[in-house]
mmCIF file of C-alpha atoms and ligand atoms in Angstrom:
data_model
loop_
_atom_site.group_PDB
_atom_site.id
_atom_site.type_symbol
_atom_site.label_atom_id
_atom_site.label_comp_id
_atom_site.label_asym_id
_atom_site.label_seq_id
_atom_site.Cartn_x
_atom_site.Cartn_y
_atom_site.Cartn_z
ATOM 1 C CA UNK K 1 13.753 70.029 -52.337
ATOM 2 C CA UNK K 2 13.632 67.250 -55.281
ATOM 3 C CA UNK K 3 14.263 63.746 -53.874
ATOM 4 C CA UNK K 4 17.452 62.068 -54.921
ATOM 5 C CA UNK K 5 16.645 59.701 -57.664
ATOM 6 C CA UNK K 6 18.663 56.460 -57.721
ATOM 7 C CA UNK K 7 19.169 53.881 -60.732
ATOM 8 C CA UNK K 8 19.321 49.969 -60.114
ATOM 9 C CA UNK K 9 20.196 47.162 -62.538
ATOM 10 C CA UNK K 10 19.402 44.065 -61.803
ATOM 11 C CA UNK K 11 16.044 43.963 -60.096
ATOM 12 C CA UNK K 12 13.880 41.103 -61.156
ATOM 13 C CA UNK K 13 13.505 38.840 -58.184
ATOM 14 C CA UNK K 14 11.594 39.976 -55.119
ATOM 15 C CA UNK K 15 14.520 37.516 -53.566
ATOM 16 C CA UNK K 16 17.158 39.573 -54.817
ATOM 17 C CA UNK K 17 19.834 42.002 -53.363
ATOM 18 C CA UNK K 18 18.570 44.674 -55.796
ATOM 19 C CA UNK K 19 14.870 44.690 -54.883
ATOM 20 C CA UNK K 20 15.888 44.726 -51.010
ATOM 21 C CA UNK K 21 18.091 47.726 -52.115
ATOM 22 C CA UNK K 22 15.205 49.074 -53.782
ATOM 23 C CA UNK K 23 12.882 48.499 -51.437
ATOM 24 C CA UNK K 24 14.605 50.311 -48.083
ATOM 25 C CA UNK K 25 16.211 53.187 -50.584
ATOM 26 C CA UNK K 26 12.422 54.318 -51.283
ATOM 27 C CA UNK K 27 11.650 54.124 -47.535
ATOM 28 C CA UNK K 28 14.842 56.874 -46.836
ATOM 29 C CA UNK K 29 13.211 59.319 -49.088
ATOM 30 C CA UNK K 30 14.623 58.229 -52.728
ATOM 31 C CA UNK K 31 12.797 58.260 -56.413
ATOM 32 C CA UNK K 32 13.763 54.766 -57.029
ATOM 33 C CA UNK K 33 14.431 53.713 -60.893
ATOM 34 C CA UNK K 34 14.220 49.782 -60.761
ATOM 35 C CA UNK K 35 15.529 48.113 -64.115
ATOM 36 C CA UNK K 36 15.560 44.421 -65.149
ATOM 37 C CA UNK K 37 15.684 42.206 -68.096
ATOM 38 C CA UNK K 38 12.001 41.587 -67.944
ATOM 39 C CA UNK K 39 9.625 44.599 -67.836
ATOM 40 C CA UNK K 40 7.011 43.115 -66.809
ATOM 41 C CA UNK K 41 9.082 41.651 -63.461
ATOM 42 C CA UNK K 42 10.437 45.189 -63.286
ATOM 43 C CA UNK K 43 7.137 46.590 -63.050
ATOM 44 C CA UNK K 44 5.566 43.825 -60.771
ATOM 45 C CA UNK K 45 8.527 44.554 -58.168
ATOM 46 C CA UNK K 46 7.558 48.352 -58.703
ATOM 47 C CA UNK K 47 4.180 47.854 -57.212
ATOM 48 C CA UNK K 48 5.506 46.434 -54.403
ATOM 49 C CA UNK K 49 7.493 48.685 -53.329
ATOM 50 C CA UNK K 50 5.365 52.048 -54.708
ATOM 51 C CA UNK K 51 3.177 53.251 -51.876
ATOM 52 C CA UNK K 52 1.658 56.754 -51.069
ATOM 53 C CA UNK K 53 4.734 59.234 -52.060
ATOM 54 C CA UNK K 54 7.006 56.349 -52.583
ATOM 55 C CA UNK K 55 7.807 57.044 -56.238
ATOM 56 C CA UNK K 56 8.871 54.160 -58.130
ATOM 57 C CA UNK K 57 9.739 53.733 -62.208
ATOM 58 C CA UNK K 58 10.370 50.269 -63.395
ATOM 59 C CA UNK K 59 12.072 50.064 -66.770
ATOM 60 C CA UNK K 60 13.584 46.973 -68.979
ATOM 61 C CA UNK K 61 16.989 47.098 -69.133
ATOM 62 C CA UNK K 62 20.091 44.421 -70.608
ATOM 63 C CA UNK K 63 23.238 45.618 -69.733
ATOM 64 C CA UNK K 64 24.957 43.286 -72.129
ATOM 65 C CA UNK K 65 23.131 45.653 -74.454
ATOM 66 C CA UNK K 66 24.462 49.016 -75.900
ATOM 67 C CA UNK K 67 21.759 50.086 -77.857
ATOM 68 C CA UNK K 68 19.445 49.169 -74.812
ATOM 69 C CA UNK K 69 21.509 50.968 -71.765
ATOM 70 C CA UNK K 70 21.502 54.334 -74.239
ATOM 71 C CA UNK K 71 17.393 53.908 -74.477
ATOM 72 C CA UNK K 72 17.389 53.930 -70.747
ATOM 73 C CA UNK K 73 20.094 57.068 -70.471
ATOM 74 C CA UNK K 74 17.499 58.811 -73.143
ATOM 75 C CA UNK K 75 14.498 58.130 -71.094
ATOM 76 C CA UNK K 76 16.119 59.070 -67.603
ATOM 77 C CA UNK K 77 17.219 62.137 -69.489
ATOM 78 C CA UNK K 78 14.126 63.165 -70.857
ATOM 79 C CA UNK K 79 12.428 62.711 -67.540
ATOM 80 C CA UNK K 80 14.792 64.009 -65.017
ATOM 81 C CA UNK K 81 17.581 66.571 -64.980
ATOM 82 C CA UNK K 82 19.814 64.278 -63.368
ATOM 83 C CA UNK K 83 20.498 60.898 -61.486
ATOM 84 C CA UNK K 84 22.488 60.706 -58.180
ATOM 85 C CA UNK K 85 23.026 57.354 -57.631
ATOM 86 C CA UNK K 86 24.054 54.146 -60.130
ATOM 87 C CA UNK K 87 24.040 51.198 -58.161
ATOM 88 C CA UNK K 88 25.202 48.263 -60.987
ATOM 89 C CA UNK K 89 23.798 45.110 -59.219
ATOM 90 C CA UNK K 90 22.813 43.190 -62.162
ATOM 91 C CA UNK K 91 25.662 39.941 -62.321
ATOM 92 C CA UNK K 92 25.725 36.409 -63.908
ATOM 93 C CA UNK K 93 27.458 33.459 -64.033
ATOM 94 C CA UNK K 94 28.231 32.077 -60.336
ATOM 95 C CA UNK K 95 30.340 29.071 -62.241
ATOM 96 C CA UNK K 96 30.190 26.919 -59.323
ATOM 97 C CA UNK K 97 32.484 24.015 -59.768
ATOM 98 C CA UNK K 98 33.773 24.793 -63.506
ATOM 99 C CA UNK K 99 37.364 23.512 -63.327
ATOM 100 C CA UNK K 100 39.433 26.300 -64.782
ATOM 101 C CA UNK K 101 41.479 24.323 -67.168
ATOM 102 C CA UNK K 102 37.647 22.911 -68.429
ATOM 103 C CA UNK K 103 36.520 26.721 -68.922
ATOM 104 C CA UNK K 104 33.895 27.242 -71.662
ATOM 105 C CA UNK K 105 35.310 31.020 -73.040
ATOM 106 C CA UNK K 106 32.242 31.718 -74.688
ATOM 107 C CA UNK K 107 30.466 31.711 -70.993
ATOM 108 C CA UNK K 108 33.259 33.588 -69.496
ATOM 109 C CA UNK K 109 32.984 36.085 -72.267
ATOM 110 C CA UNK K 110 29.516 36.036 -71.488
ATOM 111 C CA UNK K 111 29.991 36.622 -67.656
ATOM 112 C CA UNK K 112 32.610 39.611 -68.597
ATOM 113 C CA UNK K 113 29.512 40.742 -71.037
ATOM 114 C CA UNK K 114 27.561 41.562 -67.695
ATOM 115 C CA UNK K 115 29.753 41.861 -64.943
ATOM 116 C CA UNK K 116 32.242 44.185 -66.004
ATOM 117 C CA UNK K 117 31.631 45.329 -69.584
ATOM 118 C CA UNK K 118 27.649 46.159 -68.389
ATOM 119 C CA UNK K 119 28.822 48.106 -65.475
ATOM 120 C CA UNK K 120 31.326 49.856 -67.507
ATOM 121 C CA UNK K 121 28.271 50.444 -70.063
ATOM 122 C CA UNK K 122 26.447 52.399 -67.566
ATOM 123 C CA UNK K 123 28.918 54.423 -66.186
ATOM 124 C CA UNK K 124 29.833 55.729 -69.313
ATOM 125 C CA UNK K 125 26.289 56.263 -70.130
ATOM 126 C CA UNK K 126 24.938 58.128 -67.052
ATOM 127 C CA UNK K 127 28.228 60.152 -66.336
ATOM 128 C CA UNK K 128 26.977 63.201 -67.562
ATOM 129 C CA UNK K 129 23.800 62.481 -65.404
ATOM 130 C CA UNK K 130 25.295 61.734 -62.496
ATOM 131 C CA UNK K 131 28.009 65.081 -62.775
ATOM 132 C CA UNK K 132 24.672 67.077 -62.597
ATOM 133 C CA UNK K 133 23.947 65.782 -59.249
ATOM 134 C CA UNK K 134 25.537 67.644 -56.078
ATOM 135 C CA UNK K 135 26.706 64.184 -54.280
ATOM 136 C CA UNK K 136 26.738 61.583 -56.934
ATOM 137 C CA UNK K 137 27.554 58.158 -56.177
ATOM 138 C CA UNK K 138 28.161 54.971 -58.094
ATOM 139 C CA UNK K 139 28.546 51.445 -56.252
ATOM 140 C CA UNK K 140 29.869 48.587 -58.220
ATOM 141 C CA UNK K 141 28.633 45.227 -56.369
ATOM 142 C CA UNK K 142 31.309 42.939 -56.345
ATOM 143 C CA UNK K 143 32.270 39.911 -54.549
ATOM 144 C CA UNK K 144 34.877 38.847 -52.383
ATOM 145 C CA UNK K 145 35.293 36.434 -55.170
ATOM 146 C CA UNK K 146 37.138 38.784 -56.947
ATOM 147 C CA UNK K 147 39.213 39.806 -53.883
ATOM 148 C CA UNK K 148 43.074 38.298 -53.475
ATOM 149 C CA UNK K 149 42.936 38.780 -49.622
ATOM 150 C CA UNK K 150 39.282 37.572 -48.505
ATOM 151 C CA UNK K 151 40.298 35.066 -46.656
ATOM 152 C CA UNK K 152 36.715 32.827 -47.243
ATOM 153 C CA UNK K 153 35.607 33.423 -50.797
ATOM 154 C CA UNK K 154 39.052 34.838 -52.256
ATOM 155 C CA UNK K 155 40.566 34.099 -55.384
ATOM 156 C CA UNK K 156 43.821 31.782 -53.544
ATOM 157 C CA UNK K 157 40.985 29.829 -51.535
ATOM 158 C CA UNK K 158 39.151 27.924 -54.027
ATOM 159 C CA UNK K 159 40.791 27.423 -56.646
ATOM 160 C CA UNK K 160 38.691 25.425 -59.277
ATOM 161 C CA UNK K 161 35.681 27.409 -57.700
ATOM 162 C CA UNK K 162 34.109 30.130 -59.527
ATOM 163 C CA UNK K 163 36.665 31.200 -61.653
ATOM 164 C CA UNK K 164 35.165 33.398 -64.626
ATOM 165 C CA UNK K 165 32.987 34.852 -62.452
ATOM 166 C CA UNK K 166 35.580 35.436 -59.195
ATOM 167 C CA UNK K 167 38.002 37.150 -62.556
ATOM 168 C CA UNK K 168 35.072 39.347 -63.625
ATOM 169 C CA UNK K 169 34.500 40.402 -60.193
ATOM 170 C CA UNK K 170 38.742 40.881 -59.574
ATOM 171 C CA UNK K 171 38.053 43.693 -63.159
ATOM 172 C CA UNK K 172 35.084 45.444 -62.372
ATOM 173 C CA UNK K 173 36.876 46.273 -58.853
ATOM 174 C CA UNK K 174 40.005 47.222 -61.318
ATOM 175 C CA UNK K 175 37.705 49.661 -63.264
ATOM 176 C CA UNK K 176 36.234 50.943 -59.750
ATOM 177 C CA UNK K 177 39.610 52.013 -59.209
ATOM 178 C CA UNK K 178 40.623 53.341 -62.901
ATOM 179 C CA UNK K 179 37.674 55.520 -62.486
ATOM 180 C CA UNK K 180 38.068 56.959 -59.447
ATOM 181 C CA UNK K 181 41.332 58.092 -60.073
ATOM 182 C CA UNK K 182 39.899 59.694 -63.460
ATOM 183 C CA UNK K 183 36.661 62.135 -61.469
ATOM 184 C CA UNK K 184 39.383 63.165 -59.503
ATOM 185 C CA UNK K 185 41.879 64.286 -62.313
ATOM 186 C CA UNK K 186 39.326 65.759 -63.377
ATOM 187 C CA UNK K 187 37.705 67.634 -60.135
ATOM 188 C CA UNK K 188 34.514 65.363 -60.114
ATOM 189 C CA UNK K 189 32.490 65.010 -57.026
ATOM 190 C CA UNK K 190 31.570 61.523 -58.095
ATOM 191 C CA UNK K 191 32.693 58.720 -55.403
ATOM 192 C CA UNK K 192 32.849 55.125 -56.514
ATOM 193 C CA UNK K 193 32.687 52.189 -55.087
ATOM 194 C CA UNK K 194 33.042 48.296 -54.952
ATOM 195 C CA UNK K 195 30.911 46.609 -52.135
ATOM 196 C CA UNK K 196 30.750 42.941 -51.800
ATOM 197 C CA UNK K 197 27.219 42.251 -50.012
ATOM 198 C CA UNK K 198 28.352 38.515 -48.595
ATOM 199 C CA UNK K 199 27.023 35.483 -48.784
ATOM 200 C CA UNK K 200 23.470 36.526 -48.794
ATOM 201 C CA UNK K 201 20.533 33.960 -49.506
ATOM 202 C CA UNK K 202 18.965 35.097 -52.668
ATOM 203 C CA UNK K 203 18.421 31.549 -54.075
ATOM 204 C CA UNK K 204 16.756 28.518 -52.172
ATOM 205 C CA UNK K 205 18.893 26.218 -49.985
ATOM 206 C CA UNK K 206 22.031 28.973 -49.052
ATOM 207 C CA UNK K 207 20.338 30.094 -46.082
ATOM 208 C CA UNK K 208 21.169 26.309 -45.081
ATOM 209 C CA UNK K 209 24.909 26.844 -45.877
ATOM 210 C CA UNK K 210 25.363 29.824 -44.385
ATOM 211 C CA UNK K 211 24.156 32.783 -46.484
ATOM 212 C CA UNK K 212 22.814 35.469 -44.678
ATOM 213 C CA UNK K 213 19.316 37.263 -44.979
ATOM 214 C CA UNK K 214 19.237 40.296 -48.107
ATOM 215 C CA UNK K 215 18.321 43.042 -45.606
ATOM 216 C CA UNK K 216 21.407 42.181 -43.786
ATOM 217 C CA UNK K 217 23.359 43.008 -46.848
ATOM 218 C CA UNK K 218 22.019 45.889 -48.272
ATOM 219 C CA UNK K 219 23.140 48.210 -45.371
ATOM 220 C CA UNK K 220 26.643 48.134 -46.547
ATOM 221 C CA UNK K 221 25.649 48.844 -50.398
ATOM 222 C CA UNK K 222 22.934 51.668 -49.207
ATOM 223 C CA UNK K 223 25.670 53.288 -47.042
ATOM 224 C CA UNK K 224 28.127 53.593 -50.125
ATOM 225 C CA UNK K 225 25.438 54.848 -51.984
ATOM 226 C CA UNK K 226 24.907 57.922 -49.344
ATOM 227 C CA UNK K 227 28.110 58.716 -48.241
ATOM 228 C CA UNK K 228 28.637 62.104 -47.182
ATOM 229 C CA UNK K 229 31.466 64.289 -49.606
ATOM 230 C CA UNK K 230 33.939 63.907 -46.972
ATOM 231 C CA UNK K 231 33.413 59.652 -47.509
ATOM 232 C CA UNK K 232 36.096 56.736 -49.437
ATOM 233 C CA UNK K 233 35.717 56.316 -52.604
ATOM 234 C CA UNK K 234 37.865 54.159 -54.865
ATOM 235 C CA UNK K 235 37.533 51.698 -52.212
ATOM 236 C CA UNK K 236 36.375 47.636 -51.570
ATOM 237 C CA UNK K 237 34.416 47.445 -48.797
ATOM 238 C CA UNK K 238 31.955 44.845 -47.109
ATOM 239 C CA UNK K 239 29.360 45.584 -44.408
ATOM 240 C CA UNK K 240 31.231 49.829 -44.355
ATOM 241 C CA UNK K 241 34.815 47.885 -43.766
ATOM 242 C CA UNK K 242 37.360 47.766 -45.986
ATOM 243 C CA UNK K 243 37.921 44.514 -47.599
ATOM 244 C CA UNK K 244 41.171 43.484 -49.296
ATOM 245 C CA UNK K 245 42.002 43.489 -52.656
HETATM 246 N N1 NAP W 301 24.019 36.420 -53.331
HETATM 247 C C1 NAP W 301 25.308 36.429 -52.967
HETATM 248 O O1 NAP W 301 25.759 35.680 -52.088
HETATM 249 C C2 NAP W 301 26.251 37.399 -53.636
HETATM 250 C C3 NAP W 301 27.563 37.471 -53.151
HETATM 251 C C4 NAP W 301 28.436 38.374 -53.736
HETATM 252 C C5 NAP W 301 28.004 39.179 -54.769
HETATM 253 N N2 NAP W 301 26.731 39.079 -55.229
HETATM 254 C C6 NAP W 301 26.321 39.955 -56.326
HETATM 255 O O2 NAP W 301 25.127 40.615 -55.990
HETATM 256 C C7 NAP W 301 24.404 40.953 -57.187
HETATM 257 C C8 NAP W 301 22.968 40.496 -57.054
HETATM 258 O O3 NAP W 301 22.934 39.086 -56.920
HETATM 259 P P1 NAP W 301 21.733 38.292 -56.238
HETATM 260 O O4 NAP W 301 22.342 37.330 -55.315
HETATM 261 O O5 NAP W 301 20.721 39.246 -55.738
HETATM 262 O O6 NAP W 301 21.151 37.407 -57.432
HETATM 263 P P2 NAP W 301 20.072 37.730 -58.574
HETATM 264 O O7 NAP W 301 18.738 38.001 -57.986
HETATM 265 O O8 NAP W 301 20.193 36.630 -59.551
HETATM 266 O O9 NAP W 301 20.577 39.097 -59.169
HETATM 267 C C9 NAP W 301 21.227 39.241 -60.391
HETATM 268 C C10 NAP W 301 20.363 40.128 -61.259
HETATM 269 O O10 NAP W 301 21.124 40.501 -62.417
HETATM 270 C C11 NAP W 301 20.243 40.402 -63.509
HETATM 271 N N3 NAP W 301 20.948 40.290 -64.780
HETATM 272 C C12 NAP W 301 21.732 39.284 -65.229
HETATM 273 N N4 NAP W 301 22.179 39.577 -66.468
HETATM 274 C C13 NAP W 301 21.665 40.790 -66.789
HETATM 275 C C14 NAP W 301 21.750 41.635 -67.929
HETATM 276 N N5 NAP W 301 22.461 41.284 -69.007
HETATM 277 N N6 NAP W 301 21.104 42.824 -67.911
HETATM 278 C C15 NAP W 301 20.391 43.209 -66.826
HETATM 279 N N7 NAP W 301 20.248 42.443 -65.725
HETATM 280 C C16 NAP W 301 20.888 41.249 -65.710
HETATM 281 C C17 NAP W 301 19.361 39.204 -63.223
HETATM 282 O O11 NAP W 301 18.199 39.293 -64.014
HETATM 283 P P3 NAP W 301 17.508 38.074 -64.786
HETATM 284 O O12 NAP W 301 16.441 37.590 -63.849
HETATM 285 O O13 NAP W 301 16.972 38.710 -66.032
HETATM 286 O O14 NAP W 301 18.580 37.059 -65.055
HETATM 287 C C18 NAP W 301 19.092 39.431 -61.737
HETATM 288 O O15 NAP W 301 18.016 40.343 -61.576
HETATM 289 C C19 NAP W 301 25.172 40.294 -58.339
HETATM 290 O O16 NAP W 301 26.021 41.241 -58.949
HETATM 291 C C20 NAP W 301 26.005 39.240 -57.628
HETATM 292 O O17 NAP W 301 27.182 38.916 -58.341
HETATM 293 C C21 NAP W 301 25.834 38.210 -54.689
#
């Protein structure tokens, strides 16, 4: 049988959530596509991770960019017959301490550019893809940022703390929903999903304040990204649980 192939945005630091994603979903069996800004990180993470049958592609991809994301689609198309899972990792603009009455609205705009409006990009992009897969998946990461009810990182915690991006996280969990509801008008077998991952340390000094290691996080994303057909999907969910809204 052909192994599943999944797509990844977002992979260009070997500290990353994506790469750790990438990394255990070729160890379960997976044709991992790896995409990031930079090809040549891309391709250095691909090495790492490409070992004996591991197969591994590592292509540049912007998100922010149409004309780039419909490259990718052509390439994927022209090489396989189909893609089973999208996992949209790639996000920007943690506006740490940015008082929201002091926002900069060409940096939100920005942040909306890759958080949502990218995500939204690729979906649209690699639907017909992923319908030719028999368990497609898609899995949005999001952030409890974006969540009303987390009762740590939520949107009525902090308020002057990461607004634009906690708002682009609150509509990209709004489109998770929007398009849910549309595969299954429509009789798709697609299931997608928000996942927050935590606070995970991908950047130098969060272990200190708590963040958690990657490969603790990426069980919850790789678990949306295989769920069986009988699974959630239009859901939020952190480490398999629901999380609030
Ligand atoms: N770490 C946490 O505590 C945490 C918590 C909640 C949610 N998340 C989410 O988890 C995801 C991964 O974050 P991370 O912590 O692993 O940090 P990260 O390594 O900085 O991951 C973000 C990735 O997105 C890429 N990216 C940014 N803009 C892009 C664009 N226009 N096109 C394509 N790729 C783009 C970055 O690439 P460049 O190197 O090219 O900028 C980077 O590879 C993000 O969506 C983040 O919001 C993280």
């Amino acid at each position: 049988m052909n192994k599943k192939i999944v797509l990844i945005t977002g992979v260009s630091r070997e500290e990353g959530i994506g790469y750790g994603v990438a990394k255990k979903m070729a160890e379960q069996g997976f044709d991992v596509i790896i995409t990031a800004r930079s090809q040549e990180k891309a391709e250095t993470l691909s090495k790492k991770i490409a070992t004996g049958s591991v197969n591994v592609v590592a292509e540049a991809l912007d998100v922010e960019n149409a004309e780039s994301v419909s490259n990718l689609a052509d390439f994927i198309r022209s090489r396989y017959e189909r893609l089973d899972v999208l996992i949209n990792n790639a996000g920007a603009g943690f506006d740490f301490g940015v008082h929201p009455l002091e926002t900069d609205f060409d940096s939100t705009k920005k942040i909306f550019e890759t958080n949502l409006f990218g995500a939204w990009r690729m979906i649209q992009q690699f639907h017909p893809m992923l319908k030719a897969s028999d368990e497609p998946r898609i899995v949005n990461i999001s952030s409890g940022a974006g969540s009303f009810g987390d009762p740590q990182f939520g949107l009525g915690v902090h308020p002057a703390i990461v607004t634009s991006y906690g708002l682009s996280k609150l509509a990209l969990n709004g489109l998770t929903v929007k398009l849910d509801r549309q595969f299954r008008k429509a009789g798709e077998k697609i299931k997608i999903n928000s996942v927050c991952p935590g606070f995970v340390a991908t950047y130098p000094g969060t272990a200190e304040m708590g963040a958690r290691p990657v490969a603790e996080a990426v069980d919850g994303i790789i678990w949306a990204a295989t769920l069986p057909p009988d699974g959630p999907s239009g859901g939020f969910f952190r480490d398999k649980a629901p999380l609030p809204w």
